[in-house]
PDB file of C-alpha atoms (C1' of nucleotides) in Angstrom:
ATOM      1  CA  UNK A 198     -60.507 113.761 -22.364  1.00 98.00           C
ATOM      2  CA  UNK A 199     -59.049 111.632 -19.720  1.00 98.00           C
ATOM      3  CA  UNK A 200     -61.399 110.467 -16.848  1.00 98.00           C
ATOM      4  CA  UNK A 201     -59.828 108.357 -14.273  1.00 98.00           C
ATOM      5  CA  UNK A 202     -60.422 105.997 -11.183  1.00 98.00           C
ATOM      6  CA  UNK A 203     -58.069 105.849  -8.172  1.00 98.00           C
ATOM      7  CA  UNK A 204     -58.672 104.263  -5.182  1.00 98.00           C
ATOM      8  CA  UNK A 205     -56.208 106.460  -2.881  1.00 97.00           C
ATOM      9  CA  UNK A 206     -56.256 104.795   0.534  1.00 97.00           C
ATOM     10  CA  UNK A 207     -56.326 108.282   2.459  1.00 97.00           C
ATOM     11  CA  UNK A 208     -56.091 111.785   0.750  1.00 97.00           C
ATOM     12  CA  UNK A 209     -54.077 113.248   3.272  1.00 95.00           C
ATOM     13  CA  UNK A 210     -51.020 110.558   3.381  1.00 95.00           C
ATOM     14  CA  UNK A 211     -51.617 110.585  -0.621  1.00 97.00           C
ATOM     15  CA  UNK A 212     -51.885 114.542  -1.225  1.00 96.00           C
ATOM     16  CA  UNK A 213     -47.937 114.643  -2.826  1.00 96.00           C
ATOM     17  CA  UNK A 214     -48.463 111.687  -4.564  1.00 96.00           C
ATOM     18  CA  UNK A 215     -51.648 112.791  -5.983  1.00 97.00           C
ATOM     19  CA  UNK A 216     -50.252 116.039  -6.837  1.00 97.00           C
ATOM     20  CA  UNK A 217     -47.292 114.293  -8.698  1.00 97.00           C
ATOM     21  CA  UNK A 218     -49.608 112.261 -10.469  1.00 98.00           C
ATOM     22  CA  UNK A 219     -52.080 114.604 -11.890  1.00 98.00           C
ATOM     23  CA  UNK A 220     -49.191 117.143 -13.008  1.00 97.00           C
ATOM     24  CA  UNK A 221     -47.505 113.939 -15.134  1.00 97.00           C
ATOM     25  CA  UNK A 222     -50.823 112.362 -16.289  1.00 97.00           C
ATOM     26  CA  UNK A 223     -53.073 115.627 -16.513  1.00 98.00           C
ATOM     27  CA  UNK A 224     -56.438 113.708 -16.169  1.00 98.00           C
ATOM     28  CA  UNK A 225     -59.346 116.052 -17.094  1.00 98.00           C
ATOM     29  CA  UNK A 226     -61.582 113.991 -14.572  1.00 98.00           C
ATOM     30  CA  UNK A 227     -60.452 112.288 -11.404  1.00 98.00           C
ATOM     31  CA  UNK A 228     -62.923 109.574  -9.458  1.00 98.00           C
ATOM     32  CA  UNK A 229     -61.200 109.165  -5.946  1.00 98.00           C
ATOM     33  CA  UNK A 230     -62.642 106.546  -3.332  1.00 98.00           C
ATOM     34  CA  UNK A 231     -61.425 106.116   0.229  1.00 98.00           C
ATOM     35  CA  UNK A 232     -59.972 109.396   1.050  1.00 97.00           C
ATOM     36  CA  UNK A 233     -60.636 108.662   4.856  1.00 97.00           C
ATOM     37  CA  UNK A 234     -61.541 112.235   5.304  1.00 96.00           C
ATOM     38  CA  UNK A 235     -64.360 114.180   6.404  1.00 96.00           C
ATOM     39  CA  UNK A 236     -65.290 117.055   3.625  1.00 97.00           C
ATOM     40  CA  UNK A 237     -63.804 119.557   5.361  1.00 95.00           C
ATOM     41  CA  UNK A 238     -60.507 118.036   6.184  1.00 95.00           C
ATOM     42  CA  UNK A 239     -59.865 117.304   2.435  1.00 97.00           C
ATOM     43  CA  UNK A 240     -56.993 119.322   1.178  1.00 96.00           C
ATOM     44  CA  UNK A 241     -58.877 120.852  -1.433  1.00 97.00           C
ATOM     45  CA  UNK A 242     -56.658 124.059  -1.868  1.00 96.00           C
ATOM     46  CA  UNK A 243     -53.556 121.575  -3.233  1.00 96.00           C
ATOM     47  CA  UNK A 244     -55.974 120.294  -5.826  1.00 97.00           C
ATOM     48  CA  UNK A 245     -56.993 124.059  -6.794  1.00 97.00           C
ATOM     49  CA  UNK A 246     -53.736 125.456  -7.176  1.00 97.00           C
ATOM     50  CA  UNK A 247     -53.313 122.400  -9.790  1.00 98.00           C
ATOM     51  CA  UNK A 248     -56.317 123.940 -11.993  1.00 98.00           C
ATOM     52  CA  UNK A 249     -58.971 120.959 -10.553  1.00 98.00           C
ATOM     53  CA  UNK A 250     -62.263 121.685  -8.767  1.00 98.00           C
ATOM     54  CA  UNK A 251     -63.024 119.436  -5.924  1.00 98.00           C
ATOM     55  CA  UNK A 252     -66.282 118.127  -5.163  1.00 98.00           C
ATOM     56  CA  UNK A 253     -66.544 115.534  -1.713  1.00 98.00           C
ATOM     57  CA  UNK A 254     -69.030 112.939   0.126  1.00 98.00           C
ATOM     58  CA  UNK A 255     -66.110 112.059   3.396  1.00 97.00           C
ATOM     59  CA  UNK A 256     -67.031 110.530   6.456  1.00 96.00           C
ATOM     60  CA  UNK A 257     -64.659 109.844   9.185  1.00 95.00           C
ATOM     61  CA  UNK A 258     -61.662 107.739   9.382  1.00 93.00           C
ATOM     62  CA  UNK A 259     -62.691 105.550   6.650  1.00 94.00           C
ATOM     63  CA  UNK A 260     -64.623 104.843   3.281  1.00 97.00           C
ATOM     64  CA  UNK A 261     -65.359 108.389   1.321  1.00 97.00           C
ATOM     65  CA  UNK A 262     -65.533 109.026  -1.983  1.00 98.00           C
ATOM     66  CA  UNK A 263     -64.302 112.783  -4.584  1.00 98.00           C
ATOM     67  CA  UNK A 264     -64.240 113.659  -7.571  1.00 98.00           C
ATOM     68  CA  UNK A 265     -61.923 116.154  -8.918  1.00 98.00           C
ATOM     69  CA  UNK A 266     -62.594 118.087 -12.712  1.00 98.00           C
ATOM     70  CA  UNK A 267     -60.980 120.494 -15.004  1.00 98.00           C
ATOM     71  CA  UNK A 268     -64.502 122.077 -14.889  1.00 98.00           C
ATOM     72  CA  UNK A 269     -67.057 122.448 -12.324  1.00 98.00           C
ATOM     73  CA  UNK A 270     -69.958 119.894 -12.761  1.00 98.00           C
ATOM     74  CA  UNK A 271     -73.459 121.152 -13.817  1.00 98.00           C
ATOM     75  CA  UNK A 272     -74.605 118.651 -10.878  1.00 98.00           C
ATOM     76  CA  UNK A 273     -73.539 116.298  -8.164  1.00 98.00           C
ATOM     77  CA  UNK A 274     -75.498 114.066  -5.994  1.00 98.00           C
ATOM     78  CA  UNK A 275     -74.025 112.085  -2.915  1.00 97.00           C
ATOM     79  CA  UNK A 276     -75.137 108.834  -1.945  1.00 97.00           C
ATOM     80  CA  UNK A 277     -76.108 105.450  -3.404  1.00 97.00           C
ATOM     81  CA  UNK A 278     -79.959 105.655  -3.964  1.00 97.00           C
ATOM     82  CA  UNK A 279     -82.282 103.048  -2.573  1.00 95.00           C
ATOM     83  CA  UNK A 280     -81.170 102.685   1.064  1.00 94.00           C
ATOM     84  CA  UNK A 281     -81.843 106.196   3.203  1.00 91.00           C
ATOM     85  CA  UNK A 282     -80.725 103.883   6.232  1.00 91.00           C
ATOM     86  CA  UNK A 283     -76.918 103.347   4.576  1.00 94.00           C
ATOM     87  CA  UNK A 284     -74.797 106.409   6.141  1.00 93.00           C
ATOM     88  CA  UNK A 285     -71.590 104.878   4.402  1.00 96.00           C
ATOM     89  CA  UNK A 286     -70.386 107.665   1.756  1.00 97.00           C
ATOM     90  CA  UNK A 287     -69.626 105.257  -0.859  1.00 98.00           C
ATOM     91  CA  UNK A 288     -70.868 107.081  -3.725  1.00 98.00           C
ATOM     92  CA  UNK A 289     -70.609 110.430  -5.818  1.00 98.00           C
ATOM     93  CA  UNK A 290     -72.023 111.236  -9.291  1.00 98.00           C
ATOM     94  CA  UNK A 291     -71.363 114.135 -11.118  1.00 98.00           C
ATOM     95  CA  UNK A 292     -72.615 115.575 -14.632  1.00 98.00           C
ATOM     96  CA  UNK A 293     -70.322 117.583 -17.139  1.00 98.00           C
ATOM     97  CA  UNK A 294     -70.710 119.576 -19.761  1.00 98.00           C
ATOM     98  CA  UNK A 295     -68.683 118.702 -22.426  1.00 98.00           C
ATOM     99  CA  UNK A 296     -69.265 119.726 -26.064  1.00 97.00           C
ATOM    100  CA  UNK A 297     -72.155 118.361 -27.841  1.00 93.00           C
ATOM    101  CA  UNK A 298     -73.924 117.398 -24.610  1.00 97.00           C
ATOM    102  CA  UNK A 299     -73.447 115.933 -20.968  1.00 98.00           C
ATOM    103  CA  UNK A 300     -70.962 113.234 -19.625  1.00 98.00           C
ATOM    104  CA  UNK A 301     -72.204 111.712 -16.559  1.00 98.00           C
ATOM    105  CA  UNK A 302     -69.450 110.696 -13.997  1.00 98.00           C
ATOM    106  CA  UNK A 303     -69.459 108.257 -10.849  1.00 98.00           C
ATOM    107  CA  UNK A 304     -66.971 107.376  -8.451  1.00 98.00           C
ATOM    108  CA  UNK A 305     -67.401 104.275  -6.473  1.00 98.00           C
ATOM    109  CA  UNK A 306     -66.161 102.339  -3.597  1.00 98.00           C
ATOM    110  CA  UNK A 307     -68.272  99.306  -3.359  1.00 98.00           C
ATOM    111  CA  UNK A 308     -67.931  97.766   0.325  1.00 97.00           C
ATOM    112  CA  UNK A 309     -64.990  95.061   0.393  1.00 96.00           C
ATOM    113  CA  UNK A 310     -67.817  92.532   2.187  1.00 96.00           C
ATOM    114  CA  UNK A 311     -65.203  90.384   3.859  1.00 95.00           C
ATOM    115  CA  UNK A 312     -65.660  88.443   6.411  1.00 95.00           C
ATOM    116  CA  UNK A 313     -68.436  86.350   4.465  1.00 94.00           C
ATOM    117  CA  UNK A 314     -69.749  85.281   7.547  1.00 94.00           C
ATOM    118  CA  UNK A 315     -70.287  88.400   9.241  1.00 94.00           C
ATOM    119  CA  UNK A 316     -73.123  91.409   8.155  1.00 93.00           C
ATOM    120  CA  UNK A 317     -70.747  92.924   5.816  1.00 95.00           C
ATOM    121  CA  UNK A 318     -71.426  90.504   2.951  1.00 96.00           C
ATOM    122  CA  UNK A 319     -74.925  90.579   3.028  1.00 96.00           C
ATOM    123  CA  UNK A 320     -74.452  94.681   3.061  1.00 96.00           C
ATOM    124  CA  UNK A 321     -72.258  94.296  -0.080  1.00 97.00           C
ATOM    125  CA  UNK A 322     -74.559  92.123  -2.093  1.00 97.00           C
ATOM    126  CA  UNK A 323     -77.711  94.380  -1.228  1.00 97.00           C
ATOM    127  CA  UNK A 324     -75.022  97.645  -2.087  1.00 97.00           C
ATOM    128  CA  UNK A 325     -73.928  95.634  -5.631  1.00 98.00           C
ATOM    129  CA  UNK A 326     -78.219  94.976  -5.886  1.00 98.00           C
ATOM    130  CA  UNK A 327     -79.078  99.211  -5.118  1.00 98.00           C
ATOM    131  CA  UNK A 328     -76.105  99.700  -8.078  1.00 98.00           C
ATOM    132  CA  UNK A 329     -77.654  97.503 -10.662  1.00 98.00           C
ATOM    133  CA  UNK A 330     -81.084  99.509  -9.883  1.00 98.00           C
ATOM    134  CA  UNK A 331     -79.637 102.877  -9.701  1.00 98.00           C
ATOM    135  CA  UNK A 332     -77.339 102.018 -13.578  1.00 98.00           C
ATOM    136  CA  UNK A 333     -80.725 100.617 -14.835  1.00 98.00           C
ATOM    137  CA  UNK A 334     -81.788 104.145 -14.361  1.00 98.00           C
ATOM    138  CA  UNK A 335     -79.184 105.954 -15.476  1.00 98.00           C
ATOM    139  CA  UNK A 336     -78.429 103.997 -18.784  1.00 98.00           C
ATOM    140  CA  UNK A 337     -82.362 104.801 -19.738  1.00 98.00           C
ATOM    141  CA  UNK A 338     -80.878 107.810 -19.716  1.00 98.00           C
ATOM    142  CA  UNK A 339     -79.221 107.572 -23.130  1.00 98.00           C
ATOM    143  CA  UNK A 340     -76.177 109.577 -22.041  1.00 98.00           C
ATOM    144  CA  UNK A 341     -72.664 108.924 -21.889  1.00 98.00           C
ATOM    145  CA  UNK A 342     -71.696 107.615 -18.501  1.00 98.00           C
ATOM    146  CA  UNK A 343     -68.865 106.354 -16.487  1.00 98.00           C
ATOM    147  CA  UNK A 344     -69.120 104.546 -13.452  1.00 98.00           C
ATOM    148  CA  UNK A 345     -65.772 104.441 -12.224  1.00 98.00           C
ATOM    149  CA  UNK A 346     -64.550 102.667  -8.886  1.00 98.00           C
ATOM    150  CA  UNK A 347     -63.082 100.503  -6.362  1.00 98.00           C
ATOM    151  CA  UNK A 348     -65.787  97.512  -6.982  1.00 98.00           C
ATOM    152  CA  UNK A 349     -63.934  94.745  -4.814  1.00 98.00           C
ATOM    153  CA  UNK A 350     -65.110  92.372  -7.497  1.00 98.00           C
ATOM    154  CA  UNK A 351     -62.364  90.261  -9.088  1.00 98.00           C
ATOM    155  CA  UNK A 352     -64.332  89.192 -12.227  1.00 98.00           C
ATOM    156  CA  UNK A 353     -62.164  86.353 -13.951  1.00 97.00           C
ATOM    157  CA  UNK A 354     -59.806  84.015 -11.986  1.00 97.00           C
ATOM    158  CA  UNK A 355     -57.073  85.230 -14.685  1.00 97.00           C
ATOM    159  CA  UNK A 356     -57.924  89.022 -12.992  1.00 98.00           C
ATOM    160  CA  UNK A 357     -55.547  87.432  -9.390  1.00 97.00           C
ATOM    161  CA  UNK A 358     -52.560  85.616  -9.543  1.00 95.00           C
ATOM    162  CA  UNK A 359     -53.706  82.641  -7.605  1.00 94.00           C
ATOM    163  CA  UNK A 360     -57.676  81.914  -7.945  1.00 96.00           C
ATOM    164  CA  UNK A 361     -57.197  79.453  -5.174  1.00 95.00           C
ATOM    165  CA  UNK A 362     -56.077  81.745  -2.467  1.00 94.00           C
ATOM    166  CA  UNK A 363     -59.482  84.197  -3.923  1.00 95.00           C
ATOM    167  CA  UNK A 364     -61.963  81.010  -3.414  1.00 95.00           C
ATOM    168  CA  UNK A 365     -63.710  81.781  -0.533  1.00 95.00           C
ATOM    169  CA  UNK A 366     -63.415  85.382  -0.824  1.00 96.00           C
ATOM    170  CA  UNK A 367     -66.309  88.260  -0.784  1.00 97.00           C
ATOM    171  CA  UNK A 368     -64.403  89.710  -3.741  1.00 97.00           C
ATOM    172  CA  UNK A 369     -64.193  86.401  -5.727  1.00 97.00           C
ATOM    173  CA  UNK A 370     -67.448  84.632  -4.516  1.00 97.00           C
ATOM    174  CA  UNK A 371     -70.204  82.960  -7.276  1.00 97.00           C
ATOM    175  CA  UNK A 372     -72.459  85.579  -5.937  1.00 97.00           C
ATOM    176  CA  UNK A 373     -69.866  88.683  -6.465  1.00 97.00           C
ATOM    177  CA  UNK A 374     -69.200  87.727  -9.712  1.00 98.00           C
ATOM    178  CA  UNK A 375     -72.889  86.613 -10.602  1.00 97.00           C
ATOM    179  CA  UNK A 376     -73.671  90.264  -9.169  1.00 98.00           C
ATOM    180  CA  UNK A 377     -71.093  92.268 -11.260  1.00 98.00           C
ATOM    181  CA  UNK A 378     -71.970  90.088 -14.766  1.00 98.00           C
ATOM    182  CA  UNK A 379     -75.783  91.365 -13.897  1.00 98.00           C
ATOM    183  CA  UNK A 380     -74.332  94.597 -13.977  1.00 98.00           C
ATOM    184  CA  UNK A 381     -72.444  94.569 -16.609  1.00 98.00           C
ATOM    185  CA  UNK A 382     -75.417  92.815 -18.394  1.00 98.00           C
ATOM    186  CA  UNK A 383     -77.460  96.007 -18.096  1.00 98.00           C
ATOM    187  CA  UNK A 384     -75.222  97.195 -21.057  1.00 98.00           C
ATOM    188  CA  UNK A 385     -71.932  98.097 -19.453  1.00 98.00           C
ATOM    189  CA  UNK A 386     -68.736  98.129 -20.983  1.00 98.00           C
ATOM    190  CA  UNK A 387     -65.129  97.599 -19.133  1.00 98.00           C
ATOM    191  CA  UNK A 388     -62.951  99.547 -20.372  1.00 98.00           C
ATOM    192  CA  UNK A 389     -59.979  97.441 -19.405  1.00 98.00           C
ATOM    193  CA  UNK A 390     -61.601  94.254 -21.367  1.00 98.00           C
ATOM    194  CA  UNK A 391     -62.400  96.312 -24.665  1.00 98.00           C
ATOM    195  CA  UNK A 392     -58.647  96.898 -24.560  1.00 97.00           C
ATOM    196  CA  UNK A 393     -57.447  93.464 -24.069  1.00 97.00           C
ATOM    197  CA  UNK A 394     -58.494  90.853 -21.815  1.00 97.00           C
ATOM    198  CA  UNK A 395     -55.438  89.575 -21.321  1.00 97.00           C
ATOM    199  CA  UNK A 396     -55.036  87.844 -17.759  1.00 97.00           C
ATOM    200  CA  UNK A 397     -52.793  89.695 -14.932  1.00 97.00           C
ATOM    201  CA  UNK A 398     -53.800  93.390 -15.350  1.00 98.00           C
ATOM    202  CA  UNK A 399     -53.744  94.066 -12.221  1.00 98.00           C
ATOM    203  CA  UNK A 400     -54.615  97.495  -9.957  1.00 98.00           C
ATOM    204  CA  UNK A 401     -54.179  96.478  -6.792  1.00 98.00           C
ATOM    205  CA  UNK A 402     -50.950  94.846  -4.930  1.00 97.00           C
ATOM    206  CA  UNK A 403     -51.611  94.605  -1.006  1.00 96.00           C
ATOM    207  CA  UNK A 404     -48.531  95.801   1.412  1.00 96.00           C
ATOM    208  CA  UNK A 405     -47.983  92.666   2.597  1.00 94.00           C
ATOM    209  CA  UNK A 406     -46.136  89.743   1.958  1.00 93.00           C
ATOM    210  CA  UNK A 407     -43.761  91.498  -0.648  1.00 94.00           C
ATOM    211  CA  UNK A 408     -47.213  90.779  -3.193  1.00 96.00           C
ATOM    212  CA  UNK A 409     -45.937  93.471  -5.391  1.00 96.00           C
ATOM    213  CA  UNK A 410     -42.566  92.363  -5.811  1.00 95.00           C
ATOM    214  CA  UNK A 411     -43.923  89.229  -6.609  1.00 96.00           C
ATOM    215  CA  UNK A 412     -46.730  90.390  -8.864  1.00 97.00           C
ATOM    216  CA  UNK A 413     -49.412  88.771  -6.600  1.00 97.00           C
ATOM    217  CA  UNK A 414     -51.907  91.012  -7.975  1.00 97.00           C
ATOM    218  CA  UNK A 415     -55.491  91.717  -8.449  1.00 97.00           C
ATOM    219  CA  UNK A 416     -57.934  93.526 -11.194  1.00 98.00           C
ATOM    220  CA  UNK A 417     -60.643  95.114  -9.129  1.00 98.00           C
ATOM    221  CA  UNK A 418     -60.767  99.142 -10.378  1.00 98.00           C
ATOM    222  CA  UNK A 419     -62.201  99.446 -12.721  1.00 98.00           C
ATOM    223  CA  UNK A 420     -64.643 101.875 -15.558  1.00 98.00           C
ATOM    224  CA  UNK A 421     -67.953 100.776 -16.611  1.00 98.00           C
ATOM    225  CA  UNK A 422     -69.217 102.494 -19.338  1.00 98.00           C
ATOM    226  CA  UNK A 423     -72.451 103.240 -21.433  1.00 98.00           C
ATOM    227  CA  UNK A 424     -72.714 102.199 -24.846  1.00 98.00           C
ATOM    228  CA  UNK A 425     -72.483 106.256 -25.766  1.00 98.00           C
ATOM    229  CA  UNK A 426     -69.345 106.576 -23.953  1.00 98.00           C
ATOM    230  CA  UNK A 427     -67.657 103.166 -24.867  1.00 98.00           C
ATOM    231  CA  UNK A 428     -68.660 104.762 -29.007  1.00 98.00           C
ATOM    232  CA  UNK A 429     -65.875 107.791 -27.891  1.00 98.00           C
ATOM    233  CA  UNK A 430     -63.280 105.389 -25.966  1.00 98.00           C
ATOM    234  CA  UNK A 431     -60.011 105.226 -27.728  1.00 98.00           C
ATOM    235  CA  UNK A 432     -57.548 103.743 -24.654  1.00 98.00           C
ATOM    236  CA  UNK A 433     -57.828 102.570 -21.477  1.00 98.00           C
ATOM    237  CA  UNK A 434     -54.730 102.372 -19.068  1.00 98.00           C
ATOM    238  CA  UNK A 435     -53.341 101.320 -15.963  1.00 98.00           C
ATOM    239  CA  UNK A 436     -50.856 103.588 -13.948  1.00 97.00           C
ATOM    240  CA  UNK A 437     -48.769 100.622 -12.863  1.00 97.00           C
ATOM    241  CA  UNK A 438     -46.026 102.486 -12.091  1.00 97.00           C
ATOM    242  CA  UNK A 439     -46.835 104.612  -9.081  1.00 97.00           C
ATOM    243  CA  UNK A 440     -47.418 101.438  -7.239  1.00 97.00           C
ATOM    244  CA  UNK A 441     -43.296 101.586  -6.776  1.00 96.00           C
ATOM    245  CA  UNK A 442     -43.673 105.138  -5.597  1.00 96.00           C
ATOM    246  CA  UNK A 443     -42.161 106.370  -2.468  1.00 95.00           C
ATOM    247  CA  UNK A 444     -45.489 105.941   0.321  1.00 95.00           C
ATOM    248  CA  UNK A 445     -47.880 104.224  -2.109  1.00 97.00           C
ATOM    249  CA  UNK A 446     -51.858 103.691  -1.910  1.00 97.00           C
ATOM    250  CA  UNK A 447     -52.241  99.825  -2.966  1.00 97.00           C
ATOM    251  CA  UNK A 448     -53.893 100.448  -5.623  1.00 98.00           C
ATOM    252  CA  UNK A 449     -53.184 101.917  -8.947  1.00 98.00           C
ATOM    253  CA  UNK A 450     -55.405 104.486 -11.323  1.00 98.00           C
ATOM    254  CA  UNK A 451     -56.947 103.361 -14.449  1.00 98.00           C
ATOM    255  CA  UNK A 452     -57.589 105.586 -17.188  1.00 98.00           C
ATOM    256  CA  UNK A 453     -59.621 105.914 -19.797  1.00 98.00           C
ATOM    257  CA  UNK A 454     -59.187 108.412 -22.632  1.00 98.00           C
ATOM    258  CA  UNK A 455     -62.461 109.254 -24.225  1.00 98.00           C
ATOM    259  CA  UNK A 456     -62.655 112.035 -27.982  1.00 98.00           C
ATOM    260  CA  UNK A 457     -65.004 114.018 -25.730  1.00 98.00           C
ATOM    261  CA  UNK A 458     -64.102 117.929 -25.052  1.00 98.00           C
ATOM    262  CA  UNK A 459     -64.914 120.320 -22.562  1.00 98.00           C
ATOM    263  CA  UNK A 460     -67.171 123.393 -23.746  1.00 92.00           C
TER     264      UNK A 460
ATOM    265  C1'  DA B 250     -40.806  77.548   6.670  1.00 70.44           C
ATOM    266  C1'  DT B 251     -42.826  81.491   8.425  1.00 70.44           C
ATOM    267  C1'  DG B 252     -44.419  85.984   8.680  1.00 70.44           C
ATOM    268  C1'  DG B 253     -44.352  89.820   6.739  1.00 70.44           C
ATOM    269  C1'  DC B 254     -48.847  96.489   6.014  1.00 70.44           C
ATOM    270  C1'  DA B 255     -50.848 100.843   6.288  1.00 70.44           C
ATOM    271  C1'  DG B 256     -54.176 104.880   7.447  1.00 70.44           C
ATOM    272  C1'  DT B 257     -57.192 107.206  10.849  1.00 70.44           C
ATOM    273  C1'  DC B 258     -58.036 108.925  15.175  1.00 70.44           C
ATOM    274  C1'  DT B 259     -55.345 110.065  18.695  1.00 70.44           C
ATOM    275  C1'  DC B 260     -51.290 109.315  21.641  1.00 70.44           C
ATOM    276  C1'  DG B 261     -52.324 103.244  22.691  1.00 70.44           C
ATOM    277  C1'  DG B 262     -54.165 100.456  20.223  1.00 70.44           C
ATOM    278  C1'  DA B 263     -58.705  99.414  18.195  1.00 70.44           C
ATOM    279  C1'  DC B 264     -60.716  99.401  13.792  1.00 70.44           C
ATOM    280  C1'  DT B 265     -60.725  98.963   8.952  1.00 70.44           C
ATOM    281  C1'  DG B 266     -59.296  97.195   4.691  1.00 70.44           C
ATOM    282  C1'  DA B 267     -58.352  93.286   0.702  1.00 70.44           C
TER     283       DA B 267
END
DNA sequence: ATGGCAGTCTCGGACTGA
């Protein structure tokens, strides 16, 4: 089973290359983050017709999170517990059946937090905080579970091409990277780094400044994963390649290919 | 050496992102 991040940068100027996608790399589970769609303007019926079920939390203009699945989940929930105050749809979990028990499933778009000196830091720290509280939770669980997104966190200065330029960034700050180890402490596992942790995998290029025909890179998608999932990993890609695709989000899927079937 | 993008909402340009 395949189960796979992608941080799309708008559903409906990505829908072809989506649909391209999913026919080559036939993913079995698909976390999307910033479809910039409300739920109803998400062009579900493209998705169908490709054998996926579609399950939304959109806002509009910006942010907004899917998930799309070979199979219908047992359960979804929308939202990032902790804060009833945060409207921002930045997160959607999902539970599947697969044989032998459940896989749980999150897709994730933690806030970007930039400019450090304005709100939106302080909103991404508390977000990163409500994350660590609600995985604490969930890993009690016991199950196998994926939390798969767009974290703006660049863990390792070997993760960008130039540290320097990252220094005083909200995705390369002491506290960001304090924040994400404290998650990953919990008992995570990313996927990427079991693989190899090897410097310059990057899964995001920006559209500027020719940074992916230089390779000025950064590693911020990525799949956390529960000691019971991380026990059925057995790769863990990155779609590099449709970053030279005609109209391209500017970031990349990962994948992770788990010996879990559906029922 | 410098500056260089793109999507949404909406039809001009503000806002957002990384």
């Amino acid at each position: 089973m395949k189960i796979a991040t992608w941080n799309i940068n708008g559903i409906k100027a990505r829908q072809e290359n989506l649909a391209q996608w999913l026919e080559t790399e036939k993913p079995d589970i698909v976390c999307l983050q910033e479809i910039k769609s409300v739920d109803e303007g998400f062009p579900s019926a493209t998705f169908e017709a490709l054998g996926y079920h579609v399950e939304t939390h959109g806002q509009k203009g910006f942010n907004g999170v899917a998930l799309l699945s070979r199979r219908p989940p047992e359960d979804v929930s929308r939202g990032l517990p902790g804060d009833d105050e945060d409207a921002q749809s930045r997160y959607i979990e999902g539970v599947f059946s697969v044989a032998g028990g459940v896989i749980r499933v999150a897709s994730i778009y933690l806030p970007n937090g930039n400019p450090v000196d304005s709100d939106k830091y302080p909103y991404k720290l508390g977000w990163m905080a409500r994350l660590r509280e609600h995985a604490r939770t969930l890993l009690a669980l016991e199950e196998p579970l994926v939390l798969a997104g767009d974290y703006n966190v660049i863990p390792r200065p070997q993760d960008c091409h130039d540290p320097a330029v990252w220094a005083g960034d909200a995705l390369f700050l002491p506290q960001t990277r304090e924040a994400f180890s404290a998650l990953i402490g919990l008992g995570l596992t990313d996927a990427v780094m079991a693989g190899s942790d090897d410097g310059g995998q990057y899964t995001f290029w920006d559209y500027q400044a020719g940074a992916w025909q230089k390779n000025n890179g950064i590693r911020i998608d990525h799949l956390l994963l529960s000691a019971e999932a991380t026990d059925r990993l057995t790769a863990t890609a990155i779609g590099k390649d449709v970053r030279s695709w005609e109209k391209p989000s500017d970031h990349v899927p990962v994948v992770g290919t788990f010996e879990f079937d559906w029922v």
